[in-house]
Short mmCIF file of C-alpha atoms and ligand atoms in Angstrom, two decimals:
data_model
loop_
_atom_site.label_atom_id
_atom_site.label_comp_id
_atom_site.label_asym_id
_atom_site.label_seq_id
_atom_site.Cartn_x
_atom_site.Cartn_y
_atom_site.Cartn_z
CA MET A 1 0.00 0.00 0.00
CA LYS A 2 2.10 2.88 -1.24
CA LYS A 3 1.78 6.64 -1.32
CA VAL A 4 2.73 7.87 -4.80
CA LEU A 5 3.29 11.53 -5.64
CA VAL A 6 2.73 12.76 -9.21
CA LEU A 7 3.75 16.18 -10.48
CA THR A 8 1.12 17.10 -13.07
CA GLU A 9 1.66 19.65 -15.81
CA ALA A 10 -0.52 22.01 -17.80
CA LYS A 11 0.40 24.05 -20.84
CA TYR A 12 -1.37 27.21 -21.92
CA GLY A 13 -4.12 26.46 -19.42
CA SER A 14 -4.83 22.86 -20.42
CA LEU A 15 -3.77 19.73 -18.68
CA ARG A 16 -1.12 17.74 -20.53
CA GLY A 17 -2.13 14.17 -21.34
CA VAL A 18 1.02 12.82 -19.71
CA SER A 19 -0.40 13.94 -16.34
CA LEU A 20 -3.24 11.46 -16.66
CA GLU A 21 -0.89 8.79 -18.03
CA MET A 22 1.28 9.23 -14.92
CA LEU A 23 -1.75 8.84 -12.67
CA SER A 24 -2.42 5.51 -14.33
CA ALA A 25 1.23 4.46 -13.77
CA ALA A 26 1.01 5.74 -10.18
CA HIS A 27 -1.94 3.46 -9.52
CA ARG A 28 0.11 0.48 -10.57
CA LEU A 29 2.86 1.59 -8.18
CA ALA A 30 0.47 2.42 -5.35
CA ASP A 31 -1.11 -1.01 -5.55
CA GLY A 32 -4.21 0.07 -3.67
CA GLY A 33 -2.43 2.89 -1.85
CA GLU A 34 -2.85 6.61 -2.27
CA VAL A 35 -2.13 8.57 -5.45
CA ILE A 36 -1.44 12.22 -4.72
CA ALA A 37 -1.24 14.85 -7.47
CA VAL A 38 0.57 18.17 -7.30
CA ALA A 39 -0.64 20.91 -9.63
CA ILE A 40 1.13 24.23 -9.68
CA GLY A 41 -0.98 27.29 -10.51
CA ASN A 42 -4.48 28.34 -9.47
CA GLU A 43 -5.89 27.44 -12.89
CA ALA A 44 -5.48 23.80 -11.78
CA ILE A 45 -8.89 24.08 -10.14
CA TYR A 46 -10.38 23.87 -13.66
CA TYR A 47 -8.85 20.49 -14.38
CA ALA A 48 -8.80 19.07 -10.85
CA ASN A 49 -11.96 17.15 -11.71
CA GLU A 50 -10.13 15.43 -14.58
CA LEU A 51 -7.28 14.48 -12.24
CA GLY A 52 -9.81 13.10 -9.76
CA LYS A 53 -11.53 11.05 -12.46
CA HIS A 54 -8.18 9.47 -13.27
CA GLY A 55 -7.51 8.42 -9.73
CA ALA A 56 -5.92 11.32 -7.84
CA LYS A 57 -7.07 10.80 -4.26
CA LYS A 58 -5.67 14.09 -3.12
CA ILE A 59 -4.65 17.12 -5.18
CA TYR A 60 -2.36 19.81 -3.85
CA ILE A 61 -2.91 23.01 -5.80
CA VAL A 62 -0.04 25.40 -5.23
CA GLY A 63 -1.32 28.91 -5.80
CA ASN A 64 1.76 31.12 -5.35
CA LYS A 65 1.81 34.05 -7.79
CA GLU A 66 5.62 33.65 -8.11
CA LEU A 67 5.03 30.27 -9.77
CA ASP A 68 2.75 31.51 -12.54
CA MET A 69 5.64 30.93 -14.91
CA TYR A 70 7.98 27.99 -14.59
CA ILE A 71 11.16 28.73 -12.66
CA THR A 72 13.40 25.86 -11.60
CA GLU A 73 14.21 27.35 -8.20
CA GLY A 74 10.58 28.16 -7.37
CA TYR A 75 9.13 24.87 -8.55
CA SER A 76 11.79 22.85 -6.75
CA GLN A 77 11.15 24.71 -3.49
CA ALA A 78 7.41 24.09 -3.84
CA LEU A 79 7.89 20.44 -4.62
CA GLN A 80 10.35 19.92 -1.80
CA GLN A 81 7.89 21.32 0.72
CA ILE A 82 5.19 18.98 -0.56
CA ILE A 83 7.52 15.99 -0.59
CA ASP A 84 8.52 16.74 3.01
CA MET A 85 4.86 17.01 3.98
CA VAL A 86 3.61 13.92 2.11
CA ASN A 87 6.64 11.68 2.54
CA PRO A 88 5.86 9.69 -0.65
CA GLU A 89 7.07 6.17 -1.35
CA ALA A 90 7.40 6.83 -5.08
CA ILE A 91 7.52 9.96 -7.26
CA LEU A 92 6.61 10.43 -10.92
CA MET A 93 7.23 13.50 -13.06
CA PRO A 94 6.59 14.09 -16.77
CA HIS A 95 9.49 13.67 -19.18
CA THR A 96 8.84 17.12 -20.57
CA ALA A 97 11.03 20.22 -20.62
CA ILE A 98 9.85 21.01 -17.07
CA GLY A 99 10.18 17.47 -15.72
CA LYS A 100 13.59 17.00 -17.31
CA ASP A 101 14.80 20.20 -15.69
CA LEU A 102 13.27 19.65 -12.28
CA ALA A 103 13.63 15.93 -11.61
CA PRO A 104 17.46 15.76 -11.41
CA ARG A 105 17.46 18.67 -8.95
CA ILE A 106 14.90 16.96 -6.73
CA ALA A 107 16.77 13.66 -7.03
CA ALA A 108 19.99 15.37 -5.92
CA ARG A 109 18.27 17.11 -2.99
CA TYR A 110 16.95 13.80 -1.64
CA ASP A 111 19.90 11.70 -2.75
CA LEU A 112 17.63 9.53 -4.91
CA GLY A 113 18.37 7.65 -8.09
CA LEU A 114 16.34 8.97 -11.03
CA ILE A 115 15.13 6.74 -13.85
CA SER A 116 14.38 9.00 -16.77
CA ASP A 117 12.26 8.67 -19.90
CA VAL A 118 10.24 5.72 -18.70
CA ILE A 119 7.69 4.20 -21.09
CA ASP A 120 6.25 1.51 -18.86
CA VAL A 121 5.86 0.80 -15.15
CA GLN A 122 5.08 -2.63 -13.74
CA VAL A 123 5.11 -4.13 -10.28
CA VAL A 124 6.02 -7.81 -10.24
CA ASN A 125 6.19 -9.63 -6.89
CA ASP A 126 6.43 -6.28 -5.11
CA VAL A 127 9.38 -5.23 -7.29
CA VAL A 128 8.92 -2.04 -9.31
CA ILE A 129 10.17 -2.40 -12.87
CA PHE A 130 10.62 0.66 -15.08
CA THR A 131 11.13 0.20 -18.83
CA ARG A 132 13.04 2.81 -20.82
CA PRO A 133 14.38 2.93 -24.37
CA ILE A 134 18.14 2.94 -24.94
CA TYR A 135 20.42 3.16 -28.00
CA SER A 136 18.05 5.58 -29.71
CA GLY A 137 15.06 3.31 -29.18
CA LYS A 138 16.73 0.19 -30.63
CA ALA A 139 16.56 -1.67 -27.31
CA PHE A 140 14.69 -1.41 -24.03
CA GLU A 141 16.14 -1.77 -20.58
CA LYS A 142 14.27 -2.74 -17.46
CA LYS A 143 15.37 -1.05 -14.26
CA THR A 144 14.56 -1.80 -10.66
CA VAL A 145 15.30 0.35 -7.67
CA VAL A 146 17.73 -1.07 -5.13
CA SER A 147 17.91 1.82 -2.69
CA GLY A 148 15.76 4.86 -2.01
CA ILE A 149 12.25 5.30 -3.31
CA PRO A 150 11.31 4.78 -6.99
CA PHE A 151 11.58 8.09 -8.84
CA ALA A 152 11.04 8.37 -12.59
CA THR A 153 10.16 10.75 -15.40
CA VAL A 154 7.49 9.38 -17.74
CA ARG A 155 7.57 9.87 -21.51
CA PRO A 156 4.26 11.21 -22.90
CA ASN A 157 1.98 9.02 -25.03
CA ASN A 158 3.10 5.61 -23.78
CA ILE A 159 1.14 4.55 -20.72
CA PRO A 160 -2.62 4.26 -21.34
CA MET A 161 -4.81 6.61 -19.30
CA LYS A 162 -7.35 4.95 -17.08
CA GLU A 163 -10.44 6.32 -15.41
CA ILE A 164 -10.61 5.29 -11.76
CA ASN A 165 -13.61 6.03 -9.61
CA GLY A 166 -13.26 7.44 -6.12
CA THR A 167 -13.38 10.60 -4.10
CA THR A 168 -10.84 13.38 -4.36
CA GLU A 169 -9.73 15.84 -1.75
CA ILE A 170 -8.48 19.19 -3.04
CA VAL A 171 -6.01 21.08 -0.89
CA ARG A 172 -5.14 24.63 -1.92
CA LEU A 173 -1.97 25.99 -0.43
CA ASN A 174 0.77 28.53 -0.77
CA VAL A 175 4.32 27.44 -0.15
CA GLU A 176 7.24 29.48 1.09
CA ILE A 177 9.35 30.69 -1.83
CA LYS A 178 12.60 32.52 -1.15
CA ASP A 179 15.86 33.59 -2.76
CA ILE A 180 14.78 33.27 -6.37
CA ARG A 181 17.60 34.60 -8.50
CA THR A 182 15.93 34.11 -11.87
CA ILE A 183 13.26 36.39 -13.26
CA VAL A 184 11.23 35.12 -16.20
CA LYS A 185 10.01 38.24 -17.94
CA GLU A 186 8.11 36.69 -20.78
CA VAL A 187 7.45 33.32 -22.36
CA VAL A 188 7.22 33.63 -26.11
CA ARG A 189 4.95 31.07 -27.65
CA THR A 190 6.09 29.83 -31.04
CA SER A 191 3.33 29.63 -33.61
CA THR A 192 3.71 25.93 -34.31
CA GLY A 193 0.03 25.17 -34.47
CA VAL A 194 -2.51 24.28 -31.86
CA VAL A 195 -1.53 20.66 -31.30
CA ASP A 196 1.40 20.08 -28.96
CA LEU A 197 4.06 18.17 -30.89
CA SER A 198 5.33 15.95 -28.08
CA GLU A 199 1.82 14.77 -27.18
CA ALA A 200 0.24 14.75 -30.65
CA LYS A 201 -1.50 11.58 -31.75
CA ILE A 202 -0.70 12.41 -35.39
CA VAL A 203 2.53 14.03 -36.58
CA ILE A 204 3.23 15.15 -40.14
CA SER A 205 6.95 15.75 -40.53
CA GLY A 206 8.86 17.47 -43.28
CA GLY A 207 12.49 16.99 -44.25
CA ARG A 208 14.89 18.63 -46.63
CA GLY A 209 12.67 17.24 -49.38
CA VAL A 210 10.09 19.98 -48.74
CA LYS A 211 12.69 22.31 -50.28
CA SER A 212 11.55 25.60 -48.68
CA ALA A 213 9.50 27.12 -45.87
CA GLU A 214 6.68 27.38 -48.41
CA GLY A 215 7.07 23.63 -49.00
CA PHE A 216 5.60 22.97 -45.52
CA LYS A 217 2.23 24.39 -46.68
CA PRO A 218 0.84 21.11 -48.07
CA LEU A 219 1.94 19.35 -44.86
CA GLU A 220 0.15 21.98 -42.76
CA GLU A 221 -3.02 21.48 -44.78
CA LEU A 222 -2.84 17.73 -44.15
CA ALA A 223 -2.16 18.36 -40.45
CA ASP A 224 -5.22 20.63 -40.31
CA VAL A 225 -7.49 17.94 -41.70
CA LEU A 226 -6.07 15.24 -39.42
CA ASN A 227 -5.80 17.50 -36.36
CA GLY A 228 -2.12 16.64 -36.27
CA ALA A 229 1.04 18.53 -35.37
CA ILE A 230 3.88 19.50 -37.66
CA GLY A 231 7.36 18.12 -37.05
CA ALA A 232 10.61 18.30 -38.99
CA SER A 233 13.98 16.70 -39.53
CA ARG A 234 17.11 18.55 -38.58
CA GLY A 235 17.84 18.79 -42.30
CA ALA A 236 14.75 20.97 -42.70
CA CYS A 237 15.59 23.04 -39.61
CA ASP A 238 19.22 23.54 -40.65
CA ALA A 239 18.04 24.69 -44.06
CA GLU A 240 15.85 27.26 -42.25
CA TYR A 241 12.63 25.89 -43.69
CA CYS A 242 11.18 25.82 -40.16
CA ASP A 243 11.89 26.53 -36.52
CA TYR A 244 14.15 24.25 -34.46
CA SER A 245 11.28 23.76 -31.99
CA LEU A 246 9.86 21.34 -34.58
CA GLN A 247 12.95 19.16 -34.79
CA ILE A 248 12.40 15.49 -34.04
CA GLY A 249 15.25 13.15 -33.26
CA GLN A 250 18.28 12.55 -31.11
CA THR A 251 18.91 16.25 -30.57
CA GLY A 252 15.29 17.28 -30.93
CA LYS A 253 11.97 16.09 -29.54
CA VAL A 254 10.98 12.49 -29.03
CA VAL A 255 7.47 11.72 -30.23
CA THR A 256 5.32 8.62 -29.89
CA PRO A 257 2.21 9.36 -31.94
CA ASP A 258 -0.28 6.83 -33.24
CA LEU A 259 0.55 7.97 -36.78
CA TYR A 260 3.77 9.55 -38.07
CA ILE A 261 3.89 10.70 -41.68
CA ALA A 262 7.46 11.44 -42.84
CA CYS A 263 7.56 13.56 -45.97
CA GLY A 264 10.86 14.02 -47.81
CA ILE A 265 12.90 12.66 -44.88
CA SER A 266 15.72 10.24 -45.68
CA GLY A 267 15.58 8.42 -42.32
CA ALA A 268 18.98 9.09 -40.74
CA ILE A 269 19.53 7.21 -37.47
CA GLN A 270 19.47 10.48 -35.53
CA HIS A 271 15.99 11.21 -36.88
CA LEU A 272 14.71 7.68 -36.28
CA SER A 273 15.66 7.87 -32.62
CA GLY A 274 12.99 10.52 -32.15
CA MET A 275 10.10 8.78 -33.90
CA SER A 276 10.71 5.07 -34.36
CA ASN A 277 8.35 4.20 -31.48
CA ALA A 278 5.41 5.74 -33.35
CA LYS A 279 2.66 3.14 -33.67
CA ILE A 280 2.31 3.52 -37.45
CA VAL A 281 4.90 5.16 -39.69
CA VAL A 282 4.07 6.28 -43.22
CA ALA A 283 6.98 7.45 -45.38
CA ILE A 284 6.67 9.50 -48.55
CA ASN A 285 9.94 9.76 -50.44
CA LYS A 286 10.86 9.81 -54.09
CA ASP A 287 13.91 7.64 -53.49
CA PRO A 288 12.82 3.98 -53.18
CA ASN A 289 16.08 3.21 -51.37
CA ALA A 290 15.66 5.86 -48.67
CA PRO A 291 16.37 4.25 -45.25
CA ILE A 292 13.10 5.64 -43.86
CA PHE A 293 11.30 2.86 -45.73
CA GLN A 294 13.02 0.30 -43.49
CA VAL A 295 11.08 1.57 -40.47
CA ALA A 296 7.89 2.48 -42.33
CA ASP A 297 4.73 0.42 -42.03
CA TYR A 298 3.49 2.00 -45.25
CA GLY A 299 5.78 3.46 -47.88
CA ILE A 300 4.79 5.70 -50.76
CA VAL A 301 7.48 6.20 -53.40
CA GLY A 302 6.66 9.50 -55.03
CA ASP A 303 6.90 13.26 -55.05
CA LEU A 304 5.55 14.62 -51.77
CA PHE A 305 4.12 17.67 -53.56
CA GLU A 306 1.83 15.31 -55.50
CA VAL A 307 1.18 12.70 -52.80
CA VAL A 308 0.47 14.95 -49.80
CA PRO A 309 -2.30 17.05 -51.46
CA LEU A 310 -3.90 13.82 -52.71
CA LEU A 311 -3.90 12.42 -49.18
CA THR A 312 -5.40 15.68 -47.87
CA GLU A 313 -8.21 15.51 -50.43
CA GLU A 314 -8.97 11.89 -49.62
CA PHE A 315 -8.97 12.48 -45.83
CA LYS A 316 -11.21 15.52 -46.34
CA LYS A 317 -13.79 13.29 -48.00
CA VAL A 318 -14.03 11.06 -44.95
CA LEU A 319 -13.23 13.43 -42.10
CA VAL A 320 -14.54 16.89 -42.90
P1 FAD B 401 18.14 14.46 -46.34
O1 FAD B 401 18.96 13.39 -45.74
O2 FAD B 401 18.77 15.38 -47.29
O3 FAD B 401 16.89 13.74 -47.04
C1 FAD B 401 15.96 14.40 -47.84
C2 FAD B 401 15.07 13.32 -48.44
O4 FAD B 401 14.04 13.93 -49.16
C3 FAD B 401 15.80 12.38 -49.40
O5 FAD B 401 15.62 11.05 -48.99
C4 FAD B 401 15.13 12.63 -50.76
O6 FAD B 401 14.99 11.46 -51.54
C5 FAD B 401 13.76 13.14 -50.32
N1 FAD B 401 13.10 14.03 -51.29
C6 FAD B 401 13.62 15.11 -51.93
N2 FAD B 401 12.68 15.70 -52.68
C7 FAD B 401 11.52 15.01 -52.48
C8 FAD B 401 10.21 15.14 -52.97
N3 FAD B 401 9.87 16.14 -53.80
N4 FAD B 401 9.28 14.23 -52.60
C9 FAD B 401 9.61 13.21 -51.77
N5 FAD B 401 10.86 13.04 -51.27
C10 FAD B 401 11.80 13.93 -51.61
N6 FAD B 401 18.53 14.76 -37.72
C11 FAD B 401 17.26 14.82 -37.29
O7 FAD B 401 16.31 14.76 -38.07
N7 FAD B 401 17.01 14.97 -35.94
C12 FAD B 401 17.99 15.04 -35.01
O8 FAD B 401 17.70 15.19 -33.83
C13 FAD B 401 19.34 14.97 -35.47
N8 FAD B 401 20.36 15.00 -34.58
C14 FAD B 401 21.64 14.86 -35.05
C15 FAD B 401 22.69 14.79 -34.13
C16 FAD B 401 23.98 14.61 -34.59
C17 FAD B 401 25.11 14.54 -33.58
C18 FAD B 401 24.24 14.50 -35.97
C19 FAD B 401 25.63 14.29 -36.47
C20 FAD B 401 23.21 14.57 -36.89
C21 FAD B 401 21.89 14.75 -36.44
N9 FAD B 401 20.84 14.83 -37.33
C22 FAD B 401 19.56 14.86 -36.87
C23 FAD B 401 21.05 14.95 -38.78
C24 FAD B 401 20.86 13.66 -39.54
O9 FAD B 401 22.07 12.93 -39.55
C25 FAD B 401 20.45 13.94 -41.00
O10 FAD B 401 21.42 14.77 -41.59
C26 FAD B 401 19.09 14.62 -41.14
O11 FAD B 401 18.11 13.90 -40.42
C27 FAD B 401 18.71 14.65 -42.61
O12 FAD B 401 17.51 15.34 -42.77
P2 FAD B 401 16.57 15.00 -43.98
O13 FAD B 401 16.19 13.56 -43.98
O14 FAD B 401 15.48 15.99 -43.98
O15 FAD B 401 17.49 15.37 -45.26
#
């Protein structure tokens, strides 16, 4: 019967899906125990119900004004105070920009081992087993915790969400924040569409084959129809066809969508490491020998400027 603490995350006022996925993982860890969610920001009251429906028994909503924008020092102080109060037996955080920044700091403060980028959590004979991809997603390692409490960051889009009935207690509190040396003046939102790339169920990605910034237009039209997000290879980013925030791969974002459509991307290993765990990969490339076809479930050999608009038209017929 364990007490598991989950740091939830919202972006632009909406709860990120990984928060609910972590609650599902936390229930496996808790094994009938208590799942406690932490939500930073007063807006959390609007999605507290959703957290409750997915099994959060208690939700701490931290309302400090100083934490309206993410600051490592402020968030870590808030989290530390809650950890000290709750004394959890396991901690989960999202493997997002915030989680990746915060988790190592918390791990160091409590002298805990951190298992990052986890895609599955199981408890077998009372032993917690975390699964994480290694070697750019070519293999998976299973990790257990030999000392300290289990502490992991969870990759979005991998653990199924689960609705769990029960009551939820909401606790609103302010924590003590001091000595913050960083001031975040503004967060500039890039205009990369409405769907968040790292959590998107459908990603349409462009490579150097799109040939220009203008060349992303047909991909954006397809993304619009499918309610997908736009991604890119580093080739396309380096060529300045798009912003680096769209880059997928070893030095970019890791995505695990249900459907990944690679347009004019050769399939370099560094790109594959960011998308090869997608459930279905469709590749459009005019070179039949492009390596991307080796990881594709469906391959279309052809000019993307002909194929993509045709796909958009066909999807429009059934979806719009
Ligand atoms: P290219 O390899 O040039 O491929 C373009 C493809 O488009 C070709 O296959 C071509 O046949 C096809 N094509 C051209 N015209 C058309 C058309 N009209 N219709 C259909 N197909 C067409 N790359 C990443 O993507 N992400 C990373 O995170 C990343 N990290 C890296 C880290 C390191 C340390 C290094 C060394 C490299 C990294 N790279 C990364 C770069 C990677 O090695 C490749 O150079 C890059 O992925 C190539 O991008 P691309 O496939 O768009 O371009």
